[in-house]
Short mmCIF file of C-alpha atoms in Angstrom, two decimals:
data_model
loop_
_atom_site.label_atom_id
_atom_site.label_comp_id
_atom_site.label_asym_id
_atom_site.label_seq_id
_atom_site.Cartn_x
_atom_site.Cartn_y
_atom_site.Cartn_z
CA UNK A 1463 -28.47 42.50 4.00
CA UNK A 1464 -28.82 45.37 1.61
CA UNK A 1465 -26.15 47.99 1.88
CA UNK A 1466 -26.93 51.67 2.37
CA UNK A 1467 -25.51 53.76 -0.39
CA UNK A 1468 -22.83 55.12 1.93
CA UNK A 1469 -21.34 51.64 2.26
CA UNK A 1470 -21.41 50.76 -1.51
CA UNK A 1471 -18.08 50.65 -3.40
CA UNK A 1472 -17.12 53.48 -5.79
CA UNK A 1473 -15.06 53.20 -9.02
CA UNK A 1474 -11.85 55.00 -8.59
CA UNK A 1475 -10.30 55.63 -12.04
CA UNK A 1476 -6.66 54.88 -12.40
CA UNK A 1477 -6.63 57.47 -15.22
CA UNK A 1478 -8.53 60.75 -14.30
CA UNK A 1479 -11.74 61.00 -16.13
CA UNK A 1480 -11.42 57.47 -17.92
CA UNK A 1481 -12.25 53.98 -17.11
CA UNK A 1482 -10.37 50.89 -18.12
CA UNK A 1483 -12.31 47.79 -19.22
CA UNK A 1484 -11.80 46.26 -15.77
CA UNK A 1485 -13.04 49.42 -14.09
CA UNK A 1486 -16.04 49.70 -16.35
CA UNK A 1487 -16.95 46.04 -15.65
CA UNK A 1488 -16.74 46.79 -11.85
CA UNK A 1489 -18.74 49.87 -12.17
CA UNK A 1490 -21.56 48.17 -14.11
CA UNK A 1491 -21.10 44.88 -12.19
CA UNK A 1492 -20.66 42.99 -15.29
CA UNK A 1493 -17.80 40.63 -16.56
CA UNK A 1494 -15.16 42.46 -18.55
CA UNK A 1495 -16.11 40.44 -21.69
CA UNK A 1496 -19.53 42.25 -21.60
CA UNK A 1497 -17.95 45.83 -21.61
CA UNK A 1498 -17.24 46.10 -25.32
CA UNK A 1499 -20.89 45.10 -26.27
CA UNK A 1500 -22.40 47.51 -23.80
CA UNK A 1501 -20.19 50.35 -24.98
CA UNK A 1502 -21.10 49.69 -28.64
CA UNK A 1503 -24.80 49.39 -27.95
CA UNK A 1504 -24.81 52.73 -26.16
CA UNK A 1505 -22.47 54.55 -28.50
CA UNK A 1506 -19.57 55.04 -26.22
CA UNK A 1507 -16.26 54.97 -28.10
CA UNK A 1508 -13.08 54.17 -26.25
CA UNK A 1509 -10.01 56.53 -26.58
CA UNK A 1510 -6.71 54.52 -26.61
CA UNK A 1511 -8.50 51.67 -24.95
CA UNK A 1512 -10.02 53.94 -22.18
CA UNK A 1513 -13.76 54.85 -21.75
CA UNK A 1514 -14.50 58.57 -20.95
CA UNK A 1515 -16.29 58.59 -17.66
CA UNK A 1516 -18.68 61.50 -18.70
CA UNK A 1517 -19.62 59.86 -21.90
CA UNK A 1518 -20.63 56.70 -19.84
CA UNK A 1519 -22.73 58.84 -17.56
CA UNK A 1520 -24.43 60.75 -20.47
CA UNK A 1521 -24.88 57.98 -22.98
CA UNK A 1522 -25.85 55.06 -20.69
CA UNK A 1523 -27.32 56.70 -17.66
CA UNK A 1524 -28.57 60.02 -19.26
CA UNK A 1525 -27.07 61.95 -16.37
CA UNK A 1526 -24.35 64.42 -15.74
CA UNK A 1527 -22.81 65.99 -12.54
CA UNK A 1528 -23.24 69.54 -11.68
CA UNK A 1529 -21.17 69.46 -8.50
CA UNK A 1530 -18.26 67.52 -7.03
CA UNK A 1531 -20.89 65.68 -4.83
CA UNK A 1532 -22.73 64.67 -8.09
CA UNK A 1533 -19.47 63.22 -9.54
CA UNK A 1534 -18.93 61.27 -6.41
CA UNK A 1535 -22.53 59.87 -6.40
CA UNK A 1536 -22.15 58.95 -10.12
CA UNK A 1537 -19.04 56.92 -9.36
CA UNK A 1538 -21.01 54.65 -6.92
CA UNK A 1539 -21.15 51.10 -8.36
CA UNK A 1540 -24.40 50.51 -10.19
CA UNK A 1541 -26.82 48.08 -8.39
CA UNK A 1542 -28.95 45.18 -9.63
CA UNK A 1543 -32.55 44.41 -8.97
CA UNK A 1544 -31.68 42.54 -5.73
CA UNK A 1545 -30.38 45.75 -4.22
CA UNK A 1546 -33.30 47.65 -5.37
CA UNK A 1547 -35.57 45.06 -3.84
CA UNK A 1548 -33.84 45.34 -0.52
CA UNK A 1549 -34.04 49.21 -0.57
CA UNK A 1550 -37.69 49.22 -1.56
CA UNK A 1551 -38.95 46.31 0.57
CA UNK A 1552 -40.34 44.32 -2.43
CA UNK A 1553 -39.56 40.84 -3.68
CA UNK A 1554 -37.33 40.65 -6.72
CA UNK A 1555 -40.13 38.67 -8.60
CA UNK A 1556 -42.61 41.53 -7.83
CA UNK A 1557 -40.21 44.17 -9.21
CA UNK A 1558 -39.54 42.18 -12.33
CA UNK A 1559 -43.30 41.72 -12.91
CA UNK A 1560 -43.94 45.43 -12.25
CA UNK A 1561 -41.25 46.54 -14.66
CA UNK A 1562 -42.56 44.34 -17.40
CA UNK A 1563 -46.19 45.52 -16.85
CA UNK A 1564 -45.16 49.13 -16.67
CA UNK A 1565 -46.56 49.46 -13.08
CA UNK A 1566 -43.13 49.98 -11.32
CA UNK A 1567 -43.30 53.15 -9.34
CA UNK A 1568 -39.53 53.82 -9.38
CA UNK A 1569 -37.24 54.67 -12.37
CA UNK A 1570 -36.85 51.55 -14.51
CA UNK A 1571 -33.02 51.62 -14.53
CA UNK A 1572 -31.08 50.86 -17.58
CA UNK A 1573 -30.95 47.56 -19.41
CA UNK A 1574 -27.37 46.86 -20.37
CA UNK A 1575 -27.94 43.54 -21.84
CA UNK A 1576 -28.67 42.86 -25.55
CA UNK A 1577 -32.24 41.87 -26.33
CA UNK A 1578 -32.86 38.93 -28.60
CA UNK A 1579 -35.75 36.53 -29.17
CA UNK A 1580 -36.01 33.84 -26.58
CA UNK A 1581 -33.51 35.49 -24.30
CA UNK A 1582 -34.37 37.70 -21.35
CA UNK A 1583 -31.24 39.81 -20.33
CA UNK A 1584 -30.62 40.20 -16.57
CA UNK A 1585 -28.33 43.19 -16.76
CA UNK A 1586 -30.71 45.89 -15.60
CA UNK A 1587 -28.86 48.32 -13.41
CA UNK A 1588 -29.62 51.46 -11.20
CA UNK A 1589 -27.56 54.30 -9.96
CA UNK A 1590 -28.17 54.17 -6.22
CA UNK A 1591 -28.73 57.94 -5.95
CA UNK A 1592 -31.68 57.69 -8.35
CA UNK A 1593 -33.51 55.12 -6.09
CA UNK A 1594 -32.63 56.98 -2.93
CA UNK A 1595 -33.89 60.29 -4.29
CA UNK A 1596 -37.23 58.66 -5.37
CA UNK A 1597 -37.59 56.96 -2.01
CA UNK A 1598 -37.11 60.26 -0.26
CA UNK A 1599 -39.20 62.39 -2.59
CA UNK A 1600 -36.33 64.79 -3.32
CA UNK A 1601 -34.17 66.04 -6.11
CA UNK A 1602 -31.10 64.29 -7.24
CA UNK A 1603 -28.05 65.60 -5.30
CA UNK A 1604 -25.59 67.45 -7.68
CA UNK A 1605 -26.83 65.53 -10.73
CA UNK A 1606 -28.95 66.47 -13.62
CA UNK A 1607 -30.68 64.44 -16.49
CA UNK A 1608 -29.42 65.09 -20.03
CA UNK A 1609 -30.95 63.90 -23.35
CA UNK A 1610 -29.21 60.88 -24.61
CA UNK A 1611 -29.28 58.91 -27.88
CA UNK A 1612 -31.12 55.59 -27.72
CA UNK A 1613 -28.77 52.78 -27.76
CA UNK A 1614 -28.25 50.77 -31.01
CA UNK A 1615 -31.13 48.37 -31.58
CA UNK A 1616 -30.58 44.78 -32.53
CA UNK A 1617 -31.54 44.00 -36.11
CA UNK A 1618 -34.42 42.00 -34.90
CA UNK A 1619 -35.37 44.31 -32.13
CA UNK A 1620 -36.34 48.02 -32.84
CA UNK A 1621 -37.05 48.82 -29.23
CA UNK A 1622 -34.48 50.98 -27.36
CA UNK A 1623 -32.66 48.83 -24.91
CA UNK A 1624 -33.02 51.12 -21.87
CA UNK A 1625 -36.80 51.03 -22.23
CA UNK A 1626 -37.36 47.36 -22.29
CA UNK A 1627 -36.55 44.18 -20.35
CA UNK A 1628 -36.34 41.58 -23.19
CA UNK A 1629 -39.84 40.16 -22.58
CA UNK A 1630 -42.33 39.47 -25.45
CA UNK A 1631 -44.21 42.57 -24.32
CA UNK A 1632 -41.17 44.68 -24.53
CA UNK A 1633 -40.21 43.53 -27.99
CA UNK A 1634 -43.72 44.35 -29.10
CA UNK A 1635 -43.64 48.01 -27.92
CA UNK A 1636 -42.63 50.59 -30.47
CA UNK A 1637 -42.58 53.90 -28.57
CA UNK A 1638 -39.65 54.89 -26.28
CA UNK A 1639 -40.31 56.96 -23.13
CA UNK A 1640 -39.48 60.64 -23.25
CA UNK A 1641 -35.60 60.77 -22.74
CA UNK A 1642 -34.98 61.60 -19.15
CA UNK A 1643 -38.62 62.16 -18.26
CA UNK A 1644 -38.51 60.13 -15.03
CA UNK A 1645 -35.13 61.52 -14.06
CA UNK A 1646 -36.20 65.10 -14.78
CA UNK A 1647 -39.13 64.72 -12.47
CA UNK A 1648 -36.81 63.33 -9.73
CA UNK A 1649 -34.20 65.89 -10.30
CA UNK A 1650 -36.69 68.72 -9.87
CA UNK A 1651 -38.12 67.06 -6.76
CA UNK A 1652 -41.55 66.96 -8.47
CA UNK A 1653 -42.06 63.29 -8.26
CA UNK A 1654 -42.58 61.63 -4.87
CA UNK A 1655 -42.09 57.89 -4.87
CA UNK A 1656 -45.84 57.15 -4.63
CA UNK A 1657 -46.39 58.84 -8.04
CA UNK A 1658 -46.15 56.47 -11.04
CA UNK A 1659 -43.47 57.75 -13.43
CA UNK A 1660 -44.09 57.55 -17.18
CA UNK A 1661 -42.41 54.40 -18.58
#
């Protein structure tokens, strides 16, 4: 059974405005050994071993809160493709195929995993509010998209990680999507879920 966003866990920082490695792993639903690599790829530097929450939101998700409700929604644990499949009523294999072909009608999420030849990362994550806003054809609640720097590319992969899924097709692509284009459309309420976003 797929949980409604109201039932999903939230990260509760021990240190206000900062996440520990363990909290960051919980938030992204990855092992704590993955955290350092993710932070490095997306240019998030720890301060005294703690990761600034707002830097994570801006650099990795390309989002920032504009209200207390937005902060609360941004603290919801990110979800994987299985959750998205449950909320959209599609099979996981269908979603993966559509993401790879560029025909996925929802925001493509963010690929947290490193891309390398012969290895398809399975660390794509979504902020629940982004999927819910697209499903309901409404603006993001208390959140706005912000420009973010593309994550560091691997030496043998010049494609921004957030734009690709580690497939041969993805490694061949050379143009990144407009930063925040899909989220900007959702944030403004201009993109109903039936409209294909630019990928």
